[in-house]
Structures are given as C-alpha cells and as structure tokens.
C-alpha cells in the first residue's frame, strides 16, 4: 500500500470520539481499584482504634497526609506522562516537597529522639507487615491506572508506569498509615518510602510491558 | 517553525473535529518530516523507510486524541515520530535484518507454480496464527483482491479501519514469518508483501 493511499484511508475515518483520552477512563478504574484496596484493608488490617486522637498530632497526621499529597501529584504527573511532549509543570516541582519533607521529619526525629531510643524506633515492630502491605494495597489501583493510561501515548512507558505506581502507592500508603501505629518518622519516613519505592518499581516494570504502543 | 506549528495545529484541530480534508492535508504535510527522520534511522533503503513512515502514520492516527488543543502540536508530533521510529528500528534489529520473508501474495495463490506451494502452505499456516478477523481481511484484500470498501461493508468496519487492520495484520505476519524464518535452513525468497489496496 503506498503512503498516499494510507493517508486517504486514514482521513476517511471518523474523528476520534471526544473523551477517549486517559483522563476520562481514569476516574472509574481508579475508584474500582480504590474499592478493592479499601475492602482488602478493612478485611485484613483495619484502622487503629485511636485513629481520631492520633491524627490530631501533626507528626502522625503527616504520615497520612504526605503520601496522600504524593499520590495526588503523581496521579497528575502520570496523566501528563501519557501525552507525548506534555510538560510536567508545577506538579512536577511540587512533588519533590514530599521526599524533602520526609527527609526533614526524619532528621528532626533523629535529633529529638534520645540516642538509645533511636534504633528501636527505626526498626519498630511491623516491617514484615508494612513492607509487603504497601505494594499489595497499591496493586488494585495500579492495575486500574495502567488500563486507563493505555488510552494515552506515553513516549517513556516505564517512566509513566513508575508514576502510576507512585500514585497508587501514595494513596495505598495513606490508607495503610491509618492502621500502622509506628508513629516515629524514624520508622515511617524510611519504611513507607521503601514500600512506595517497591510499588513504583513494579509500576515501571508493568509500564514497560503494558504501556508500549 | 512557529508558523508551521500554528498551521499544523489548526489542521489537526479541524481534523479532530471531523474535517477529513484538513486531516488528509495534515498527514500529507507531516509525511516529509517523518520520512527524513525515518531515513536518518534506517540504513536499509527506501522500502524500509516507507514502512516506518506508515507505522508512524498509523500511530499518529491511533493516538491523535492525545494532543490537547492548548498545547503546541510540533513537540507532540516529534515525540511520537521519535518514539515510533526508534521502536520500529528496534523491532527490525530484533527481527534479524527484517528482510521480509513473505512472498508476494499473488505468487502464493495455490494455482501458481509448484515452487510456490510451500510458500502458500506457509502463508496458510501463518494466517492460522493470527486472529480470524485479521486473517479474513488479509485473505480478502491481499489474496482475493477485494477493495477495502467491500471488505468494510461486509464486516461493518469503516474503509479506513479495514486498511489499518490490513496493515497491522501484514505487520504481524512479517514478524511471525521473521521469527520462523530465522530458524529455518532454507529461507523463503525474501520479498516484499505486495500491498494492493485499490
């Protein structure tokens, strides 16, 4: 087939339906993923009994709010990454505030914790739950995001997938943090970050595989 | 450059609202640019360049909804062209030189010379490996010589969709033939698939 014929054929196709982009698909699949994540969470983990009291402490609220902010920003970025040449813009800068704040909280907690208490606070007691739980709770939302992003055209599929992983992990970590009673940044700034990192790496792998086009 | 951006942006905006003429003009005007980039990336001659150009056109077509009217169109366009040319070049390398070992479809009709019978068998086998709908389109358009319009009317697809499906199916057949061909002692004569739309 020569190229001119192909062009003639393509031009005869109807215009793309409005609302076929990833944005339109995003909300339903994300909510479906979120529903599965929440169901898993309430079945297996459940919120801590003193949740309301705990959240009034800013240092504890931070472990829920920071990943939430991370998740929302990464969600926006993953959508931008799904459009060729779309700039990351302001959210691309703002998102760095989250790891910066986590690092600052870690340093602050390190200085305000008496030396003998540092290691126990860092090790905590729930690494074997925390580390797998965050990626696992991310998975339903990550799967939903990847299906939505397939409607886009990411020119760096792995990067787009990693951002989707980051978005899912941010939201999943915010949910997980309401179960977790490890309230020292010496614990959560490290181990939440590790869990989120695992989920993002998973997103990158899935992206490289499924966001190719 | 900005003038070109404004002009192409205007054409694609109208195209995405259903103006076929604007779309045809947009595609026609971007083809030389795509061809230049594809040529820089492929040392194997004009046929391969044209294959890549067509793959990029199909990609632009499939993803034209990902351009936002508020964004400049040229960065969007170049990002897709770069992505697809790199992708195509990578696939060709992976396919071992990518000389296409599918004989001219006209030659593999069963009533042709005896030497082609194996090739006809190969084609039948390859068609069995892709989905029935695509195989049907290749048979109808490539072997029986029906027009894309006729096939489309029968399958309830637009003519353009039939062309796209036909093109994609050929691409997959080439990939499969390439994968098999490298493992065979006696390679079928490398030849281009005759693309006989209209």
Coordinates of C-alpha atoms in Angstrom, one line a residue:
Chain A
X1 CA 0.0 0.0 0.0
X2 CA 1.5 3.3 -0.8
X3 CA 1.6 6.1 1.7
X4 CA -0.8 8.4 -0.1
X5 CA -3.4 5.6 -0.1
X6 CA -2.9 5.1 3.5
X7 CA -3.4 8.8 4.2
X8 CA -6.5 8.8 2.1
X9 CA -7.8 5.8 4.1
X10 CA -7.0 7.3 7.5
X11 CA -8.6 10.6 6.6
X12 CA -11.8 8.8 5.8
X13 CA -12.0 7.5 9.3
X14 CA -14.4 9.4 11.6
X15 CA -12.9 11.9 14.0
X16 CA -11.9 10.4 17.4
X17 CA -14.7 10.4 19.9
X18 CA -14.3 13.1 22.4
X19 CA -13.4 11.7 25.8
X20 CA -11.3 8.8 24.6
X21 CA -8.3 10.1 26.5
X22 CA -6.9 8.5 29.6
X23 CA -8.5 11.2 31.8
X24 CA -12.0 10.1 31.1
X25 CA -11.2 6.5 31.8
X26 CA -9.2 7.3 34.9
X27 CA -11.9 8.0 37.5
X28 CA -14.0 4.8 37.2
X29 CA -11.0 2.5 37.1
X30 CA -9.3 4.3 39.9
X31 CA -12.4 4.2 42.1
X32 CA -12.8 0.5 41.3
X33 CA -9.2 -0.1 42.3
X34 CA -9.7 2.0 45.4
X35 CA -12.7 0.0 46.4
X36 CA -10.7 -3.3 46.2
X37 CA -7.9 -1.7 48.2
X38 CA -10.3 -0.5 50.9
X39 CA -12.0 -3.9 51.0
X40 CA -8.6 -5.6 51.4
X41 CA -7.6 -3.0 54.0
X42 CA -10.7 -3.4 56.2
X43 CA -10.8 -7.2 55.8
X44 CA -7.1 -7.8 56.7
X45 CA -5.9 -4.7 58.6
X46 CA -8.4 -2.2 59.7
X47 CA -7.8 1.3 61.2
X48 CA -6.1 1.7 64.6
X49 CA -8.6 2.1 67.5
X50 CA -7.2 5.5 68.5
X51 CA -7.2 6.9 64.9
X52 CA -9.0 10.2 65.6
X53 CA -6.9 11.1 68.6
X54 CA -3.7 10.1 66.7
X55 CA -4.5 12.2 63.7
X56 CA -4.7 15.3 65.8
X57 CA -0.9 15.0 66.3
X58 CA 0.6 16.7 63.3
X59 CA 3.6 14.4 63.3
X60 CA 1.2 11.4 63.0
X61 CA -1.1 13.2 60.6
X62 CA 1.9 13.8 58.4
X63 CA 2.4 10.1 57.7
X64 CA -1.1 10.0 56.2
X65 CA -1.1 13.5 54.5
X66 CA 2.3 13.2 52.9
X67 CA 1.6 10.1 51.0
X68 CA -1.8 11.4 50.1
X69 CA -0.2 14.5 48.6
X70 CA 2.4 12.4 46.8
X71 CA -0.3 10.2 45.4
X72 CA -2.4 13.0 44.0
X73 CA 0.6 14.8 42.5
X74 CA 1.9 11.5 41.0
X75 CA -1.5 10.9 39.5
X76 CA -1.5 14.2 37.7
X77 CA 2.1 13.5 36.5
X78 CA 1.3 10.0 35.2
X79 CA -1.5 11.5 33.1
X80 CA 0.9 14.1 31.7
X81 CA 3.5 11.4 31.0
X82 CA 0.8 9.7 28.9
X83 CA 0.7 12.6 26.5
X84 CA 3.6 13.0 24.2
X85 CA 5.7 16.1 25.0
X86 CA 3.3 17.3 27.7
X87 CA 5.4 19.2 30.3
X88 CA 5.2 18.1 33.9
X89 CA 4.8 21.8 35.0
X90 CA 4.1 22.8 38.6
X91 CA 3.2 19.4 40.0
X92 CA 6.5 18.1 38.7
X93 CA 8.2 20.6 41.0
X94 CA 5.8 20.3 43.9
X95 CA 6.1 16.6 44.2
X96 CA 9.7 17.0 45.4
X97 CA 8.4 18.7 48.5
X98 CA 7.1 15.3 49.8
X99 CA 10.5 13.5 49.9
X100 CA 12.1 16.7 51.2
X101 CA 9.5 16.9 54.0
X102 CA 10.0 13.2 54.8
X103 CA 13.8 13.7 55.0
X104 CA 13.3 16.8 57.2
X105 CA 11.0 14.9 59.5
X106 CA 13.5 12.1 59.7
X107 CA 16.3 14.4 60.7
X108 CA 14.1 16.2 63.2
X109 CA 13.0 13.0 64.8
X110 CA 16.6 11.8 64.9
X111 CA 17.7 14.9 66.8
X112 CA 14.7 14.9 69.2
X113 CA 14.9 11.2 70.0
X114 CA 17.2 10.2 72.8
X115 CA 20.1 8.0 71.3
X116 CA 19.1 4.7 73.0
X117 CA 15.6 5.0 71.6
X118 CA 16.6 5.7 68.0
X119 CA 17.3 2.2 66.9
X120 CA 14.1 0.7 68.4
X121 CA 12.1 3.5 66.8
X122 CA 13.8 2.9 63.4
X123 CA 13.3 -0.9 63.5
X124 CA 9.9 -0.7 65.0
X125 CA 7.9 -4.0 65.1
X126 CA 6.0 -4.1 61.8
X127 CA 8.4 -4.1 59.0
X128 CA 7.3 -7.5 57.8
X129 CA 3.7 -6.2 57.5
X130 CA 4.5 -2.7 56.3
X131 CA 6.9 -3.6 53.5
X132 CA 4.6 -6.1 51.7
X133 CA 1.3 -4.4 52.6
X134 CA 2.1 -1.1 50.8
X135 CA 2.8 -2.6 47.4
X136 CA -0.1 -5.1 47.8
X137 CA -2.6 -2.4 48.6
X138 CA -1.2 -0.4 45.7
X139 CA -1.8 -3.2 43.2
X140 CA -5.5 -2.9 42.5
X141 CA -5.2 0.9 41.9
X142 CA -2.0 0.4 39.9
X143 CA -3.8 -2.1 37.6
X144 CA -6.7 0.3 37.1
X145 CA -4.3 3.2 36.3
X146 CA -2.3 1.1 33.8
X147 CA -5.5 0.2 31.9
X148 CA -6.6 3.9 31.8
X149 CA -3.1 5.1 30.7
X150 CA -3.1 2.6 27.8
X151 CA -5.5 5.1 26.2
X152 CA -2.7 7.6 26.2
X153 CA 0.6 7.5 24.3
X154 CA 3.4 7.6 26.8
X155 CA 6.7 8.0 25.0
X156 CA 8.5 6.8 28.1
X157 CA 6.3 3.8 29.1
X158 CA 8.4 2.7 32.1
X159 CA 8.5 6.3 33.5
X160 CA 4.8 6.6 33.0
X161 CA 4.3 3.2 34.7
X162 CA 6.5 4.2 37.6
X163 CA 4.5 7.4 38.1
X164 CA 1.3 5.3 38.1
X165 CA 3.0 3.1 40.7
X166 CA 3.9 6.1 42.7
X167 CA 0.3 7.4 42.6
X168 CA -1.2 4.1 43.6
X169 CA 1.4 3.7 46.3
X170 CA 0.8 7.2 47.7
X171 CA -2.9 6.5 48.0
X172 CA -2.3 3.0 49.4
X173 CA 0.2 4.3 51.9
X174 CA -2.2 7.0 53.2
X175 CA -4.8 4.2 53.8
X176 CA -2.2 1.9 55.3
X177 CA -1.0 4.6 57.7
X178 CA -4.3 4.6 59.5
X179 CA -3.6 1.0 60.5
X180 CA 0.0 1.5 61.4
X181 CA 0.8 2.5 65.0
X182 CA 4.5 3.2 64.3
X183 CA 4.4 7.0 64.8
X184 CA 8.1 8.0 64.7
X185 CA 9.3 9.4 61.4
X186 CA 12.4 7.3 62.1
X187 CA 10.2 4.4 61.1
X188 CA 7.7 5.7 58.6
X189 CA 10.0 8.1 56.7
X190 CA 12.2 5.1 55.9
X191 CA 9.9 2.1 55.6
X192 CA 6.9 3.7 53.9
X193 CA 9.4 5.2 51.4
X194 CA 10.8 1.7 50.8
X195 CA 7.3 0.3 50.3
X196 CA 6.4 3.1 47.9
X197 CA 9.7 2.5 46.1
X198 CA 8.8 -1.2 45.6
X199 CA 5.4 -0.2 44.2
X200 CA 6.9 2.3 41.8
X201 CA 9.5 -0.2 40.6
X202 CA 6.6 -2.6 40.0
X203 CA 4.8 0.2 38.1
X204 CA 7.9 0.8 35.9
X205 CA 8.1 -2.9 35.0
X206 CA 4.3 -3.1 34.3
X207 CA 4.6 0.2 32.3
X208 CA 7.4 -1.1 30.1
X209 CA 5.4 -4.1 29.4
X210 CA 1.8 -2.7 29.1
X211 CA 2.2 0.9 28.2
X212 CA 4.1 0.2 25.0
X213 CA 2.2 1.1 21.8
Chain B
X1 CA 8.8 26.8 12.9
X2 CA 6.1 28.6 14.9
X3 CA 4.3 29.3 11.7
X4 CA 4.4 25.6 10.9
X5 CA 3.2 24.8 14.4
X6 CA 0.3 27.2 14.1
X7 CA -0.6 25.8 10.7
X8 CA -0.4 22.1 11.7
X9 CA -2.2 22.9 15.0
X10 CA -5.0 24.4 13.1
X11 CA -5.2 21.5 10.7
X12 CA -5.2 18.9 13.4
X13 CA -7.7 20.8 15.5
X14 CA -10.1 20.8 12.5
X15 CA -9.2 17.1 11.8
X16 CA -10.1 16.1 15.3
X17 CA -13.5 17.7 14.8
X18 CA -14.2 15.6 11.8
X19 CA -12.8 17.6 8.8
X20 CA -11.4 14.8 6.6
X21 CA -9.8 17.2 4.2
X22 CA -7.9 19.1 6.9
X23 CA -6.8 15.7 8.3
X24 CA -5.5 14.5 4.9
X25 CA -3.6 17.7 4.5
X26 CA -2.1 17.5 8.0
X27 CA -0.9 13.9 7.3
X28 CA 0.4 14.8 3.9
X29 CA 2.4 17.8 5.2
X30 CA 3.9 15.9 8.1
X31 CA 5.0 12.9 5.9
X32 CA 8.2 14.5 4.6
X33 CA 9.3 15.3 8.1
X34 CA 8.6 11.8 9.2
X35 CA 10.4 10.4 6.2
X36 CA 13.5 12.5 6.9
X37 CA 13.7 11.2 10.5
X38 CA 13.0 7.6 9.4
X39 CA 15.7 7.9 6.7
X40 CA 18.2 9.0 9.2
X41 CA 17.4 6.0 11.3
X42 CA 17.3 3.2 8.8
X43 CA 20.2 2.2 6.6
X44 CA 18.3 -0.4 4.7
X45 CA 16.7 1.5 1.9
X46 CA 13.6 3.2 0.7
X47 CA 11.2 0.3 1.3
X48 CA 12.0 0.2 5.0
X49 CA 11.8 3.9 5.3
X50 CA 8.3 3.8 3.8
X51 CA 7.3 1.0 6.2
X52 CA 8.4 3.1 9.1
X53 CA 6.7 6.2 7.7
X54 CA 3.4 4.2 7.5
X55 CA 3.8 2.8 11.0
X56 CA 4.3 6.3 12.3
X57 CA 1.2 7.5 10.4
X58 CA -0.8 4.7 11.9
X59 CA 0.5 5.6 15.4
X60 CA -0.4 9.3 14.8
X61 CA -3.8 8.2 13.7
X62 CA -4.4 5.9 16.7
X63 CA -3.2 8.5 19.2
X64 CA -4.4 11.7 17.7
X65 CA -6.8 12.2 20.6
X66 CA -3.8 12.6 23.0
X67 CA -3.0 16.0 21.6
X68 CA -4.6 18.8 23.6
X69 CA -5.6 21.8 21.5
X70 CA -4.0 24.1 24.1
X71 CA -0.5 22.5 23.5
X72 CA 1.8 23.2 20.6
X73 CA 1.5 20.5 18.1
X74 CA 5.1 20.1 16.8
X75 CA 6.6 18.8 20.1
X76 CA 3.7 16.4 20.3
X77 CA 4.3 15.2 16.8
X78 CA 8.0 14.9 17.0
X79 CA 7.8 13.0 20.3
X80 CA 5.5 10.4 18.6
X81 CA 7.8 10.3 15.5
X82 CA 10.9 9.7 17.6
X83 CA 9.2 7.1 19.7
X84 CA 7.8 5.1 16.8
X85 CA 10.9 5.3 14.6
X86 CA 13.1 4.1 17.5
X87 CA 10.5 1.4 18.2
X88 CA 10.5 0.4 14.5
X89 CA 14.2 0.4 14.2
X90 CA 14.5 -1.7 17.4
X91 CA 12.0 -4.2 16.1
X92 CA 13.8 -4.5 12.8
X93 CA 17.1 -5.2 14.6
X94 CA 15.4 -7.8 16.8
X95 CA 13.9 -9.4 13.7
X96 CA 17.4 -10.1 12.3
X97 CA 17.7 -7.6 9.5
X98 CA 14.0 -7.6 8.7
X99 CA 14.1 -8.6 5.1
X100 CA 10.5 -9.8 4.9
X101 CA 10.3 -13.5 4.1
X102 CA 6.7 -13.5 2.9
X103 CA 6.4 -13.9 -0.8
X104 CA 4.3 -11.7 -2.9
X105 CA 0.8 -12.7 -2.0
X106 CA -0.1 -13.0 -5.7
X107 CA 2.7 -15.6 -6.1
X108 CA 1.4 -17.8 -3.3
X109 CA -2.0 -18.5 -4.8
X110 CA -2.4 -22.3 -4.9
X111 CA -2.7 -22.4 -8.7
X112 CA 0.8 -20.9 -9.1
X113 CA 3.9 -22.8 -10.0
X114 CA 4.9 -25.8 -7.9
X115 CA 7.8 -24.0 -6.3
X116 CA 5.4 -21.7 -4.5
X117 CA 3.3 -24.4 -2.9
X118 CA 5.4 -24.4 0.2
X119 CA 5.1 -20.7 0.4
X120 CA 1.3 -21.0 0.1
X121 CA 1.4 -23.5 2.9
X122 CA 3.5 -21.1 5.0
X123 CA 1.0 -18.3 4.4
X124 CA -1.9 -20.5 5.3
X125 CA -0.1 -21.6 8.5
X126 CA 0.8 -18.0 9.3
X127 CA -2.7 -16.8 8.8
X128 CA -3.8 -19.5 11.2
X129 CA -1.6 -17.9 13.9
X130 CA -3.3 -14.6 13.8
X131 CA -6.9 -13.9 14.8
X132 CA -9.6 -14.9 12.4
X133 CA -10.8 -11.4 11.7
X134 CA -7.4 -10.2 10.7
X135 CA -6.7 -13.4 8.7
X136 CA -10.0 -12.8 6.9
X137 CA -9.1 -9.3 6.0
X138 CA -5.7 -10.3 4.6
X139 CA -7.3 -13.1 2.5
X140 CA -10.0 -10.8 1.2
X141 CA -7.8 -7.8 0.4
X142 CA -4.4 -9.3 -0.2
X143 CA -5.2 -12.6 -1.9
X144 CA -8.7 -12.2 -3.4
X145 CA -8.0 -8.6 -4.3
X146 CA -11.2 -7.1 -2.8
X147 CA -11.2 -3.4 -2.1
X148 CA -11.1 -2.1 1.5
X149 CA -14.5 -0.7 1.0
X150 CA -16.1 -4.0 0.0
X151 CA -14.5 -5.8 3.0
X152 CA -15.5 -3.0 5.3
X153 CA -19.1 -3.1 4.2
X154 CA -19.2 -6.9 4.8
X155 CA -17.5 -6.6 8.2
X156 CA -19.3 -3.5 9.3
X157 CA -16.0 -1.5 9.5
X158 CA -15.0 1.8 8.0
X159 CA -12.8 1.6 5.0
X160 CA -10.0 3.3 6.9
X161 CA -10.4 0.8 9.7
X162 CA -10.0 -2.1 7.2
X163 CA -6.8 -0.5 5.8
X164 CA -5.4 -0.1 9.3
X165 CA -6.4 -3.7 10.2
X166 CA -4.9 -5.0 7.0
X167 CA -1.7 -3.1 7.5
X168 CA -1.4 -4.3 11.1
X169 CA -2.1 -7.9 10.1
X170 CA 0.6 -7.8 7.5
X171 CA 3.0 -6.3 10.0
X172 CA 2.2 -9.2 12.4
X173 CA 2.6 -11.8 9.6
X174 CA 6.0 -10.3 8.8
X175 CA 7.0 -10.5 12.4
X176 CA 5.9 -14.1 12.7
X177 CA 7.5 -15.1 9.4
X178 CA 10.7 -13.4 10.5
X179 CA 10.7 -15.3 13.8
X180 CA 10.1 -18.6 12.0
X181 CA 12.4 -17.8 9.0
X182 CA 15.5 -17.3 11.1
X183 CA 15.2 -20.9 12.4
X184 CA 14.8 -22.5 9.0
X185 CA 17.6 -23.9 7.0
X186 CA 16.0 -23.0 3.7
X187 CA 14.7 -19.5 3.8
X188 CA 11.9 -18.5 1.5
X189 CA 12.9 -15.9 -1.1
X190 CA 12.8 -12.6 0.7
X191 CA 10.3 -10.3 -1.0
X192 CA 8.1 -7.5 -0.1
X193 CA 4.5 -8.2 0.6
X194 CA 2.5 -6.7 -2.3
X195 CA 0.2 -4.2 -0.8
X196 CA -2.6 -4.0 -3.2
X197 CA -5.2 -1.7 -1.8
X198 CA -7.3 -0.3 -4.5

